[in-house]
Amino acid sequence: MNPEIAPETASTPAQRLVALDLMRGLVMVLMAIDHSSDAFNAGRVFTDSVAFYRPGTQLPAAQFLVRWLTHLCAPTFLFLAGTGLAFTVKKQRARGKSELAIDRYLLVRGLIIAGFELWISYFVMPKGKFLFQVLYAIGTSYLVMIPLRRLPKALTLGASVALLCLLELACDLLRAKFGAQPPLWATLLFLPGNPQPLVVGYPTLHWLALMLLGWSFGQYLLLRPHASAQLSRQLLGAGGLFLLGFALVRGFDGYGNMGLHRKDQSLVQWLHVSKYPPGLSYVTLELGLCFLCLSAFFVISERFPPKPGNLLLVLGQTPMFFYLLHFPLLVRGAQVLGVEGKLGLGATFLGAAAVIIVLYPACRVYRRYKAAHKHGLAQYI
């Protein structure tokens, strides 16, 4: 049996990572569905911002729900990146790495991850334009974590909560001051926008808040080992609290929705929350669902330890590798077939399944390569 996933009475850091890997793997599957929809789906719904949605626009339930299901990806990815960062820093300290060496690692990794947006932009953007989305958010958040990781644990958690609660106010103030053309720094940090030649979909600070929260969770896991059942109950309770927060924020339909308000009491309108930028209703909903899924994965990974070839485990242990390959494959595949943006939901799921089947063996090979080359470029991917 793989020692990294051996069942134990109490959770060890290695065992806990299995549940996190499974969660990350689920995110990769959902992300493949979303990007397959982007490549193939003529009816794709993309209205999750007050800047994109026009009142009265119809939101077909099936198309909307497919898009909504994939909303779980980005918040979970950033949250787990913060959790993984806590484990990485702990591991590097145990190996005798200096704080300066750890800072250098974070600097290089952050720059590499953010730089990969150039690779993605080559396939999805017109020549000379660059898309800054989730890789930009992760990479720049890593850079900011170089000083922030030194904060006391309570202050780190407090900073995350403060950002989540106050960023909408900051965005409102910036819009009032600068109107439709904020300066570059405001777009990179606060407000999505299109300062030529950039398209910034993921301003750093909104997603840094989630990485900080994940970092706090990682510190909690490292300092307070629990049995998986106990940790599962805690995550279940946290998930319930976050979903209650969503119900309150969305129910009052005021501050916390980034201007994307409900038009009626339908389920679609309740779930039609702002991702660009992420409102408090979006964050509480998606983190609530994330915690519920994590709660289940902690129990599942203890009772039914996954085999090394488990699909979610493989994808969850090679997420950056999978991300960097699946997007170009989907886009180029749709273009070569002459069906880019011309099909429907059936093609969306078929495309996602195809890219997962194609990349699964490659991810297994890369996982072995990464394990054998822990100190090379692979450590950053």
mmCIF file of C-alpha atoms in Angstrom:
data_model
loop_
_atom_site.group_PDB
_atom_site.id
_atom_site.type_symbol
_atom_site.label_atom_id
_atom_site.label_comp_id
_atom_site.label_asym_id
_atom_site.label_seq_id
_atom_site.Cartn_x
_atom_site.Cartn_y
_atom_site.Cartn_z
ATOM 1 C CA MET A 1 0.000 0.000 0.000
ATOM 2 C CA ASN A 2 1.240 3.502 -0.792
ATOM 3 C CA PRO A 3 2.514 4.907 2.544
ATOM 4 C CA GLU A 4 1.259 8.346 1.605
ATOM 5 C CA ILE A 5 -2.327 7.129 1.740
ATOM 6 C CA ALA A 6 -2.175 4.497 4.438
ATOM 7 C CA PRO A 7 -5.122 4.638 6.835
ATOM 8 C CA GLU A 8 -4.341 5.778 10.371
ATOM 9 C CA THR A 9 -6.336 6.454 13.482
ATOM 10 C CA ALA A 10 -5.383 10.110 13.631
ATOM 11 C CA SER A 11 -4.753 12.366 10.676
ATOM 12 C CA THR A 12 -1.121 12.902 9.779
ATOM 13 C CA PRO A 13 -0.067 15.642 7.358
ATOM 14 C CA ALA A 14 0.445 13.029 4.606
ATOM 15 C CA GLN A 15 -2.999 11.559 5.077
ATOM 16 C CA ARG A 16 -4.656 14.958 5.207
ATOM 17 C CA LEU A 17 -3.093 15.792 1.855
ATOM 18 C CA VAL A 18 -4.975 12.888 0.300
ATOM 19 C CA ALA A 19 -8.312 14.546 1.048
ATOM 20 C CA LEU A 20 -6.974 17.843 -0.260
ATOM 21 C CA ASP A 21 -5.686 16.139 -3.409
ATOM 22 C CA LEU A 22 -9.069 14.521 -4.013
ATOM 23 C CA MET A 23 -10.739 17.905 -3.654
ATOM 24 C CA ARG A 24 -8.242 19.468 -6.015
ATOM 25 C CA GLY A 25 -8.855 16.644 -8.472
ATOM 26 C CA LEU A 26 -12.593 17.309 -8.406
ATOM 27 C CA VAL A 27 -11.841 20.949 -9.182
ATOM 28 C CA MET A 28 -9.781 19.886 -12.200
ATOM 29 C CA VAL A 29 -12.695 17.840 -13.551
ATOM 30 C CA LEU A 30 -15.089 20.759 -13.115
ATOM 31 C CA MET A 31 -12.570 23.120 -14.685
ATOM 32 C CA ALA A 32 -12.293 20.836 -17.713
ATOM 33 C CA ILE A 33 -16.084 21.014 -18.097
ATOM 34 C CA ASP A 34 -16.051 24.816 -17.946
ATOM 35 C CA HIS A 35 -13.240 25.194 -20.464
ATOM 36 C CA SER A 36 -14.779 22.584 -22.734
ATOM 37 C CA SER A 37 -17.951 24.645 -22.654
ATOM 38 C CA ASP A 38 -15.895 27.704 -23.563
ATOM 39 C CA ALA A 39 -14.430 25.839 -26.529
ATOM 40 C CA PHE A 40 -17.504 24.018 -27.899
ATOM 41 C CA ASN A 41 -20.722 25.355 -26.383
ATOM 42 C CA ALA A 42 -22.700 27.871 -28.425
ATOM 43 C CA GLY A 43 -25.158 28.442 -25.581
ATOM 44 C CA ARG A 44 -22.604 28.992 -22.818
ATOM 45 C CA VAL A 45 -23.841 31.359 -20.132
ATOM 46 C CA PHE A 46 -21.276 33.964 -19.098
ATOM 47 C CA THR A 47 -23.179 36.566 -17.114
ATOM 48 C CA ASP A 48 -21.565 36.302 -13.669
ATOM 49 C CA SER A 49 -20.759 40.002 -13.357
ATOM 50 C CA VAL A 50 -22.790 43.177 -13.308
ATOM 51 C CA ALA A 51 -20.593 44.244 -16.238
ATOM 52 C CA PHE A 52 -21.737 41.260 -18.346
ATOM 53 C CA TYR A 53 -25.358 40.772 -17.337
ATOM 54 C CA ARG A 54 -28.113 42.787 -18.933
ATOM 55 C CA PRO A 55 -31.386 42.876 -16.955
ATOM 56 C CA GLY A 56 -34.001 40.795 -18.684
ATOM 57 C CA THR A 57 -31.459 38.438 -20.258
ATOM 58 C CA GLN A 58 -32.768 34.881 -20.148
ATOM 59 C CA LEU A 59 -30.696 32.375 -18.201
ATOM 60 C CA PRO A 60 -31.558 28.873 -19.487
ATOM 61 C CA ALA A 61 -31.536 26.604 -16.454
ATOM 62 C CA ALA A 62 -29.385 23.793 -17.877
ATOM 63 C CA GLN A 63 -26.762 26.119 -19.352
ATOM 64 C CA PHE A 64 -26.729 28.270 -16.232
ATOM 65 C CA LEU A 65 -26.354 25.339 -13.835
ATOM 66 C CA VAL A 66 -23.441 23.863 -15.808
ATOM 67 C CA ARG A 67 -21.661 27.201 -15.581
ATOM 68 C CA TRP A 68 -22.630 27.582 -11.915
ATOM 69 C CA LEU A 69 -21.267 24.159 -10.971
ATOM 70 C CA THR A 70 -17.846 25.211 -12.206
ATOM 71 C CA HIS A 71 -17.844 28.310 -9.978
ATOM 72 C CA LEU A 72 -16.437 26.039 -7.290
ATOM 73 C CA CYS A 73 -13.107 25.858 -9.132
ATOM 74 C CA ALA A 74 -11.330 29.180 -8.642
ATOM 75 C CA PRO A 75 -12.119 29.781 -4.942
ATOM 76 C CA THR A 76 -11.206 26.192 -4.080
ATOM 77 C CA PHE A 77 -8.031 26.361 -6.155
ATOM 78 C CA LEU A 78 -6.861 29.520 -4.333
ATOM 79 C CA PHE A 79 -7.936 28.211 -0.929
ATOM 80 C CA LEU A 80 -6.090 24.921 -1.419
ATOM 81 C CA ALA A 81 -3.071 26.762 -2.824
ATOM 82 C CA GLY A 82 -2.874 28.596 0.501
ATOM 83 C CA THR A 83 -3.281 25.352 2.433
ATOM 84 C CA GLY A 84 -0.612 23.660 0.340
ATOM 85 C CA LEU A 85 1.678 26.641 0.871
ATOM 86 C CA ALA A 86 1.459 26.156 4.640
ATOM 87 C CA PHE A 87 2.539 22.526 4.211
ATOM 88 C CA THR A 88 5.335 23.517 1.802
ATOM 89 C CA VAL A 89 6.784 26.109 4.173
ATOM 90 C CA LYS A 90 6.625 23.635 7.041
ATOM 91 C CA LYS A 91 8.380 20.982 4.941
ATOM 92 C CA GLN A 92 11.111 23.351 3.783
ATOM 93 C CA ARG A 93 11.793 24.486 7.329
ATOM 94 C CA ALA A 94 12.065 20.849 8.401
ATOM 95 C CA ARG A 95 14.711 20.361 5.698
ATOM 96 C CA GLY A 96 16.730 23.186 7.193
ATOM 97 C CA LYS A 97 15.887 25.813 4.568
ATOM 98 C CA SER A 98 16.415 29.407 5.676
ATOM 99 C CA GLU A 99 13.579 31.930 5.594
ATOM 100 C CA LEU A 100 15.395 33.714 2.777
ATOM 101 C CA ALA A 101 15.545 30.481 0.765
ATOM 102 C CA ILE A 102 11.812 29.972 1.318
ATOM 103 C CA ASP A 103 11.162 33.537 0.175
ATOM 104 C CA ARG A 104 13.220 32.893 -2.943
ATOM 105 C CA TYR A 105 11.205 29.740 -3.655
ATOM 106 C CA LEU A 106 7.928 31.662 -3.339
ATOM 107 C CA LEU A 107 9.252 34.452 -5.542
ATOM 108 C CA VAL A 108 10.329 32.097 -8.313
ATOM 109 C CA ARG A 109 7.186 29.988 -8.103
ATOM 110 C CA GLY A 110 4.917 33.024 -8.105
ATOM 111 C CA LEU A 111 6.625 34.532 -11.140
ATOM 112 C CA ILE A 112 6.571 31.233 -13.039
ATOM 113 C CA ILE A 113 2.890 30.598 -12.346
ATOM 114 C CA ALA A 114 1.862 34.145 -13.256
ATOM 115 C CA GLY A 115 4.076 33.955 -16.344
ATOM 116 C CA PHE A 116 2.194 30.905 -17.577
ATOM 117 C CA GLU A 117 -0.652 33.284 -18.462
ATOM 118 C CA LEU A 118 1.416 34.079 -21.563
ATOM 119 C CA TRP A 119 1.138 30.402 -22.561
ATOM 120 C CA ILE A 120 -2.625 30.350 -22.064
ATOM 121 C CA SER A 121 -3.042 33.713 -23.824
ATOM 122 C CA TYR A 122 -1.239 32.357 -26.903
ATOM 123 C CA PHE A 123 -4.082 29.889 -27.423
ATOM 124 C CA VAL A 124 -7.141 31.850 -26.319
ATOM 125 C CA MET A 125 -6.417 35.527 -27.099
ATOM 126 C CA PRO A 126 -5.854 37.528 -30.289
ATOM 127 C CA LYS A 127 -2.226 38.240 -31.131
ATOM 128 C CA GLY A 128 -0.779 40.949 -28.906
ATOM 129 C CA LYS A 129 -3.367 40.600 -26.123
ATOM 130 C CA PHE A 130 -2.882 38.870 -22.795
ATOM 131 C CA LEU A 131 -5.423 37.372 -20.416
ATOM 132 C CA PHE A 132 -4.741 37.586 -16.676
ATOM 133 C CA GLN A 133 -6.965 35.124 -14.868
ATOM 134 C CA VAL A 134 -6.505 32.377 -12.280
ATOM 135 C CA LEU A 135 -2.771 31.780 -12.853
ATOM 136 C CA TYR A 136 -2.127 35.505 -12.480
ATOM 137 C CA ALA A 137 -4.151 35.483 -9.260
ATOM 138 C CA ILE A 138 -2.249 32.516 -7.826
ATOM 139 C CA GLY A 139 1.164 33.754 -8.896
ATOM 140 C CA THR A 140 0.773 37.298 -7.610
ATOM 141 C CA SER A 141 -0.798 36.028 -4.393
ATOM 142 C CA TYR A 142 2.304 33.897 -3.843
ATOM 143 C CA LEU A 143 4.399 37.033 -4.169
ATOM 144 C CA VAL A 144 2.334 38.896 -1.607
ATOM 145 C CA MET A 145 2.506 35.907 0.719
ATOM 146 C CA ILE A 146 6.298 36.398 1.040
ATOM 147 C CA PRO A 147 5.794 39.092 3.699
ATOM 148 C CA LEU A 148 2.302 38.080 4.820
ATOM 149 C CA ARG A 149 3.332 34.563 5.845
ATOM 150 C CA ARG A 150 5.277 36.161 8.698
ATOM 151 C CA LEU A 151 2.169 37.675 10.276
ATOM 152 C CA PRO A 152 0.789 36.157 13.485
ATOM 153 C CA LYS A 153 -1.818 33.497 12.732
ATOM 154 C CA ALA A 154 -4.739 35.504 14.127
ATOM 155 C CA LEU A 155 -3.731 38.556 12.116
ATOM 156 C CA THR A 156 -3.464 36.502 8.915
ATOM 157 C CA LEU A 157 -6.973 35.165 9.409
ATOM 158 C CA GLY A 158 -8.220 38.632 10.281
ATOM 159 C CA ALA A 159 -6.654 40.085 7.124
ATOM 160 C CA SER A 160 -8.446 37.463 5.027
ATOM 161 C CA VAL A 161 -11.812 38.200 6.609
ATOM 162 C CA ALA A 162 -11.269 41.955 6.313
ATOM 163 C CA LEU A 163 -10.441 41.674 2.620
ATOM 164 C CA LEU A 164 -13.451 39.475 1.922
ATOM 165 C CA CYS A 165 -15.790 41.888 3.693
ATOM 166 C CA LEU A 166 -14.327 45.250 2.613
ATOM 167 C CA LEU A 167 -13.200 44.776 -0.976
ATOM 168 C CA GLU A 168 -16.635 45.612 -2.360
ATOM 169 C CA LEU A 169 -16.476 48.952 -0.562
ATOM 170 C CA ALA A 170 -13.009 49.557 -1.993
ATOM 171 C CA CYS A 171 -14.264 48.721 -5.493
ATOM 172 C CA ASP A 172 -17.209 51.117 -5.117
ATOM 173 C CA LEU A 173 -14.879 53.909 -4.015
ATOM 174 C CA LEU A 174 -12.518 53.283 -6.937
ATOM 175 C CA ARG A 175 -15.375 53.286 -9.439
ATOM 176 C CA ALA A 176 -16.670 56.537 -7.971
ATOM 177 C CA LYS A 177 -13.231 58.134 -8.241
ATOM 178 C CA PHE A 178 -12.040 56.844 -11.617
ATOM 179 C CA GLY A 179 -15.234 55.845 -13.436
ATOM 180 C CA ALA A 180 -14.953 53.328 -16.268
ATOM 181 C CA GLN A 181 -11.197 53.781 -16.752
ATOM 182 C CA PRO A 182 -9.381 53.090 -13.485
ATOM 183 C CA PRO A 183 -5.566 53.236 -13.443
ATOM 184 C CA LEU A 184 -3.598 50.083 -14.142
ATOM 185 C CA TRP A 185 -2.805 49.431 -10.480
ATOM 186 C CA ALA A 186 -6.513 49.472 -9.614
ATOM 187 C CA THR A 187 -7.286 46.968 -12.371
ATOM 188 C CA LEU A 188 -4.478 44.639 -11.391
ATOM 189 C CA LEU A 189 -5.434 44.696 -7.708
ATOM 190 C CA PHE A 190 -9.156 45.503 -7.412
ATOM 191 C CA LEU A 191 -11.312 45.838 -10.535
ATOM 192 C CA PRO A 192 -11.519 43.546 -13.577
ATOM 193 C CA GLY A 193 -10.908 45.478 -16.743
ATOM 194 C CA ASN A 194 -9.262 45.790 -20.151
ATOM 195 C CA PRO A 195 -6.263 48.113 -19.979
ATOM 196 C CA GLN A 196 -4.654 47.479 -23.348
ATOM 197 C CA PRO A 197 -3.136 45.045 -24.146
ATOM 198 C CA LEU A 198 -4.383 43.232 -21.020
ATOM 199 C CA VAL A 199 -7.662 41.625 -20.037
ATOM 200 C CA VAL A 200 -7.608 41.306 -16.256
ATOM 201 C CA GLY A 201 -10.281 38.916 -15.014
ATOM 202 C CA TYR A 202 -8.823 38.089 -11.598
ATOM 203 C CA PRO A 203 -7.530 41.155 -9.716
ATOM 204 C CA THR A 204 -5.090 39.993 -7.074
ATOM 205 C CA LEU A 205 -6.574 41.123 -3.775
ATOM 206 C CA HIS A 206 -9.897 39.282 -4.065
ATOM 207 C CA TRP A 207 -8.092 35.980 -4.577
ATOM 208 C CA LEU A 208 -5.315 36.739 -2.110
ATOM 209 C CA ALA A 209 -8.031 36.796 0.533
ATOM 210 C CA LEU A 210 -8.863 33.187 -0.303
ATOM 211 C CA MET A 211 -5.213 32.126 -0.288
ATOM 212 C CA LEU A 212 -4.822 33.738 3.149
ATOM 213 C CA LEU A 213 -7.844 31.818 4.382
ATOM 214 C CA GLY A 214 -6.391 28.590 2.994
ATOM 215 C CA TRP A 215 -3.053 29.388 4.628
ATOM 216 C CA SER A 216 -4.853 29.759 7.972
ATOM 217 C CA PHE A 217 -6.564 26.407 7.411
ATOM 218 C CA GLY A 218 -3.219 24.808 6.635
ATOM 219 C CA GLN A 219 -1.715 26.220 9.821
ATOM 220 C CA TYR A 220 -4.666 24.813 11.753
ATOM 221 C CA LEU A 221 -4.150 21.367 10.246
ATOM 222 C CA LEU A 222 -0.444 21.374 11.045
ATOM 223 C CA LEU A 223 -0.739 22.581 14.621
ATOM 224 C CA ARG A 224 -3.825 20.651 15.710
ATOM 225 C CA PRO A 225 -3.864 17.086 14.370
ATOM 226 C CA HIS A 226 -7.356 15.610 14.555
ATOM 227 C CA ALA A 227 -8.972 12.333 13.713
ATOM 228 C CA SER A 228 -10.525 12.535 10.264
ATOM 229 C CA ALA A 229 -14.036 12.101 11.686
ATOM 230 C CA GLN A 230 -13.582 15.079 13.995
ATOM 231 C CA LEU A 231 -12.095 17.223 11.234
ATOM 232 C CA SER A 232 -14.920 16.202 8.943
ATOM 233 C CA ARG A 233 -17.483 17.384 11.493
ATOM 234 C CA GLN A 234 -15.663 20.706 11.869
ATOM 235 C CA LEU A 235 -15.639 21.233 8.118
ATOM 236 C CA LEU A 236 -19.303 20.280 7.950
ATOM 237 C CA GLY A 237 -20.076 22.917 10.551
ATOM 238 C CA ALA A 238 -17.937 25.523 8.774
ATOM 239 C CA GLY A 239 -19.655 24.732 5.500
ATOM 240 C CA GLY A 240 -23.044 25.204 7.095
ATOM 241 C CA LEU A 241 -22.019 28.561 8.569
ATOM 242 C CA PHE A 242 -20.717 29.820 5.239
ATOM 243 C CA LEU A 243 -23.905 28.740 3.463
ATOM 244 C CA LEU A 244 -25.925 30.525 6.139
ATOM 245 C CA GLY A 245 -23.817 33.600 5.437
ATOM 246 C CA PHE A 246 -24.621 33.246 1.746
ATOM 247 C CA ALA A 247 -28.340 32.990 2.495
ATOM 248 C CA LEU A 248 -28.203 36.180 4.553
ATOM 249 C CA VAL A 249 -26.134 38.190 2.076
ATOM 250 C CA ARG A 250 -28.128 37.037 -0.932
ATOM 251 C CA GLY A 251 -31.413 37.268 0.939
ATOM 252 C CA PHE A 252 -30.926 40.910 1.922
ATOM 253 C CA ASP A 253 -29.659 41.477 -1.634
ATOM 254 C CA GLY A 254 -27.639 44.576 -0.789
ATOM 255 C CA TYR A 255 -23.977 44.957 0.059
ATOM 256 C CA GLY A 256 -21.954 41.840 -0.661
ATOM 257 C CA ASN A 257 -23.355 41.131 -4.143
ATOM 258 C CA MET A 258 -21.054 43.386 -6.195
ATOM 259 C CA GLY A 259 -24.097 45.024 -7.772
ATOM 260 C CA LEU A 260 -25.404 41.776 -9.283
ATOM 261 C CA HIS A 261 -28.753 41.632 -7.489
ATOM 262 C CA ARG A 262 -31.573 39.115 -7.669
ATOM 263 C CA LYS A 263 -34.334 39.914 -10.130
ATOM 264 C CA ASP A 264 -36.802 37.498 -8.542
ATOM 265 C CA GLN A 265 -37.025 34.602 -6.071
ATOM 266 C CA SER A 266 -36.129 31.849 -8.542
ATOM 267 C CA LEU A 267 -33.299 29.431 -7.782
ATOM 268 C CA VAL A 268 -31.350 30.652 -10.801
ATOM 269 C CA GLN A 269 -31.461 34.245 -9.558
ATOM 270 C CA TRP A 270 -30.430 33.207 -6.066
ATOM 271 C CA LEU A 271 -27.408 31.427 -7.513
ATOM 272 C CA HIS A 272 -26.616 34.128 -10.072
ATOM 273 C CA VAL A 273 -23.806 35.733 -8.080
ATOM 274 C CA SER A 274 -20.870 37.898 -9.098
ATOM 275 C CA LYS A 275 -17.549 36.207 -9.838
ATOM 276 C CA TYR A 276 -15.960 39.177 -11.660
ATOM 277 C CA PRO A 277 -15.060 40.499 -9.168
ATOM 278 C CA PRO A 278 -16.101 37.935 -6.532
ATOM 279 C CA GLY A 279 -18.773 39.244 -4.212
ATOM 280 C CA LEU A 280 -19.254 38.108 -0.638
ATOM 281 C CA SER A 281 -22.301 36.086 -1.714
ATOM 282 C CA TYR A 282 -20.155 34.237 -4.274
ATOM 283 C CA VAL A 283 -17.345 33.548 -1.793
ATOM 284 C CA THR A 284 -19.576 32.335 1.033
ATOM 285 C CA LEU A 285 -21.544 30.081 -1.319
ATOM 286 C CA GLU A 286 -18.524 28.499 -2.973
ATOM 287 C CA LEU A 287 -16.441 28.114 0.195
ATOM 288 C CA GLY A 288 -19.462 26.623 1.945
ATOM 289 C CA LEU A 289 -19.723 24.009 -0.798
ATOM 290 C CA CYS A 290 -15.949 23.515 -0.744
ATOM 291 C CA PHE A 291 -15.988 22.776 2.981
ATOM 292 C CA LEU A 292 -18.847 20.298 2.601
ATOM 293 C CA CYS A 293 -16.939 18.472 -0.144
ATOM 294 C CA LEU A 294 -13.757 18.468 1.939
ATOM 295 C CA SER A 295 -15.726 17.080 4.870
ATOM 296 C CA ALA A 296 -16.830 14.178 2.699
ATOM 297 C CA PHE A 297 -13.347 13.592 1.268
ATOM 298 C CA PHE A 298 -11.755 13.387 4.711
ATOM 299 C CA VAL A 299 -14.166 10.628 5.674
ATOM 300 C CA ILE A 300 -13.888 8.847 2.326
ATOM 301 C CA SER A 301 -10.080 8.944 2.291
ATOM 302 C CA GLU A 302 -9.970 7.361 5.751
ATOM 303 C CA ARG A 303 -12.576 4.658 5.173
ATOM 304 C CA PHE A 304 -11.676 3.897 1.571
ATOM 305 C CA PRO A 305 -8.047 4.917 0.972
ATOM 306 C CA PRO A 306 -7.727 5.736 -2.725
ATOM 307 C CA LYS A 307 -5.373 3.699 -4.884
ATOM 308 C CA PRO A 308 -2.461 5.549 -6.477
ATOM 309 C CA GLY A 309 -4.205 5.449 -9.854
ATOM 310 C CA ASN A 310 -7.423 7.055 -8.577
ATOM 311 C CA LEU A 311 -8.465 9.650 -11.177
ATOM 312 C CA LEU A 312 -9.122 12.479 -8.727
ATOM 313 C CA LEU A 313 -5.927 11.716 -6.827
ATOM 314 C CA VAL A 314 -3.814 11.796 -9.990
ATOM 315 C CA LEU A 315 -5.339 15.057 -11.245
ATOM 316 C CA GLY A 316 -5.172 16.554 -7.764
ATOM 317 C CA GLN A 317 -1.457 15.799 -7.498
ATOM 318 C CA THR A 318 -0.665 17.264 -10.943
ATOM 319 C CA PRO A 319 -3.097 20.207 -11.165
ATOM 320 C CA MET A 320 -0.800 22.774 -12.802
ATOM 321 C CA PHE A 321 0.456 20.268 -15.363
ATOM 322 C CA PHE A 322 -3.121 19.312 -16.230
ATOM 323 C CA TYR A 323 -4.265 22.940 -16.367
ATOM 324 C CA LEU A 324 -1.497 24.032 -18.712
ATOM 325 C CA LEU A 325 -2.272 21.243 -21.197
ATOM 326 C CA HIS A 326 -6.042 20.801 -21.085
ATOM 327 C CA PHE A 327 -6.904 24.372 -22.087
ATOM 328 C CA PRO A 328 -4.845 24.401 -25.329
ATOM 329 C CA LEU A 329 -6.020 20.897 -26.236
ATOM 330 C CA LEU A 330 -9.665 21.887 -25.930
ATOM 331 C CA VAL A 331 -9.272 25.158 -27.827
ATOM 332 C CA ARG A 332 -7.178 23.702 -30.629
ATOM 333 C CA GLY A 333 -9.366 20.610 -30.817
ATOM 334 C CA ALA A 334 -12.488 22.712 -31.351
ATOM 335 C CA GLN A 335 -10.704 24.817 -33.973
ATOM 336 C CA VAL A 336 -9.330 21.847 -35.886
ATOM 337 C CA LEU A 337 -12.758 20.210 -35.936
ATOM 338 C CA GLY A 338 -14.354 23.457 -37.078
ATOM 339 C CA VAL A 339 -16.869 23.444 -34.226
ATOM 340 C CA GLU A 340 -15.530 26.168 -31.945
ATOM 341 C CA GLY A 341 -18.518 27.694 -30.156
ATOM 342 C CA LYS A 342 -21.006 25.856 -32.407
ATOM 343 C CA LEU A 343 -22.236 22.874 -30.382
ATOM 344 C CA GLY A 344 -24.029 22.337 -27.066
ATOM 345 C CA LEU A 345 -23.878 20.747 -23.639
ATOM 346 C CA GLY A 346 -23.406 17.242 -25.021
ATOM 347 C CA ALA A 347 -20.206 18.331 -26.737
ATOM 348 C CA THR A 348 -19.190 20.147 -23.562
ATOM 349 C CA PHE A 349 -19.220 16.969 -21.475
ATOM 350 C CA LEU A 350 -17.786 14.855 -24.288
ATOM 351 C CA GLY A 351 -14.890 17.295 -24.752
ATOM 352 C CA ALA A 352 -14.166 17.362 -21.016
ATOM 353 C CA ALA A 353 -14.206 13.562 -20.821
ATOM 354 C CA ALA A 354 -11.939 13.291 -23.866
ATOM 355 C CA VAL A 355 -9.309 15.704 -22.547
ATOM 356 C CA ILE A 356 -9.281 13.966 -19.161
ATOM 357 C CA ILE A 357 -8.870 10.539 -20.799
ATOM 358 C CA VAL A 358 -6.044 11.834 -22.997
ATOM 359 C CA LEU A 359 -4.171 13.613 -20.190
ATOM 360 C CA TYR A 360 -4.676 11.065 -17.397
ATOM 361 C CA PRO A 361 -1.744 8.831 -18.487
ATOM 362 C CA ALA A 362 0.457 11.890 -19.025
ATOM 363 C CA CYS A 363 -0.409 13.139 -15.527
ATOM 364 C CA ARG A 364 0.609 9.789 -14.029
ATOM 365 C CA VAL A 365 3.933 9.933 -15.858
ATOM 366 C CA TYR A 366 4.506 13.532 -14.786
ATOM 367 C CA ARG A 367 3.686 12.661 -11.169
ATOM 368 C CA ARG A 368 6.450 10.049 -11.188
ATOM 369 C CA TYR A 369 8.830 12.470 -12.858
ATOM 370 C CA LYS A 370 8.058 15.187 -10.312
ATOM 371 C CA ALA A 371 8.635 12.784 -7.414
ATOM 372 C CA ALA A 372 12.028 11.879 -8.856
ATOM 373 C CA HIS A 373 13.051 15.489 -9.564
ATOM 374 C CA LYS A 374 11.971 17.361 -6.454
ATOM 375 C CA HIS A 375 14.590 20.078 -6.781
ATOM 376 C CA GLY A 376 14.273 20.931 -10.463
ATOM 377 C CA LEU A 377 11.798 22.980 -12.438
ATOM 378 C CA ALA A 378 9.083 20.441 -11.626
ATOM 379 C CA GLN A 379 8.895 21.716 -8.036
ATOM 380 C CA TYR A 380 7.286 24.897 -9.341
ATOM 381 C CA ILE A 381 4.648 23.206 -11.537
#
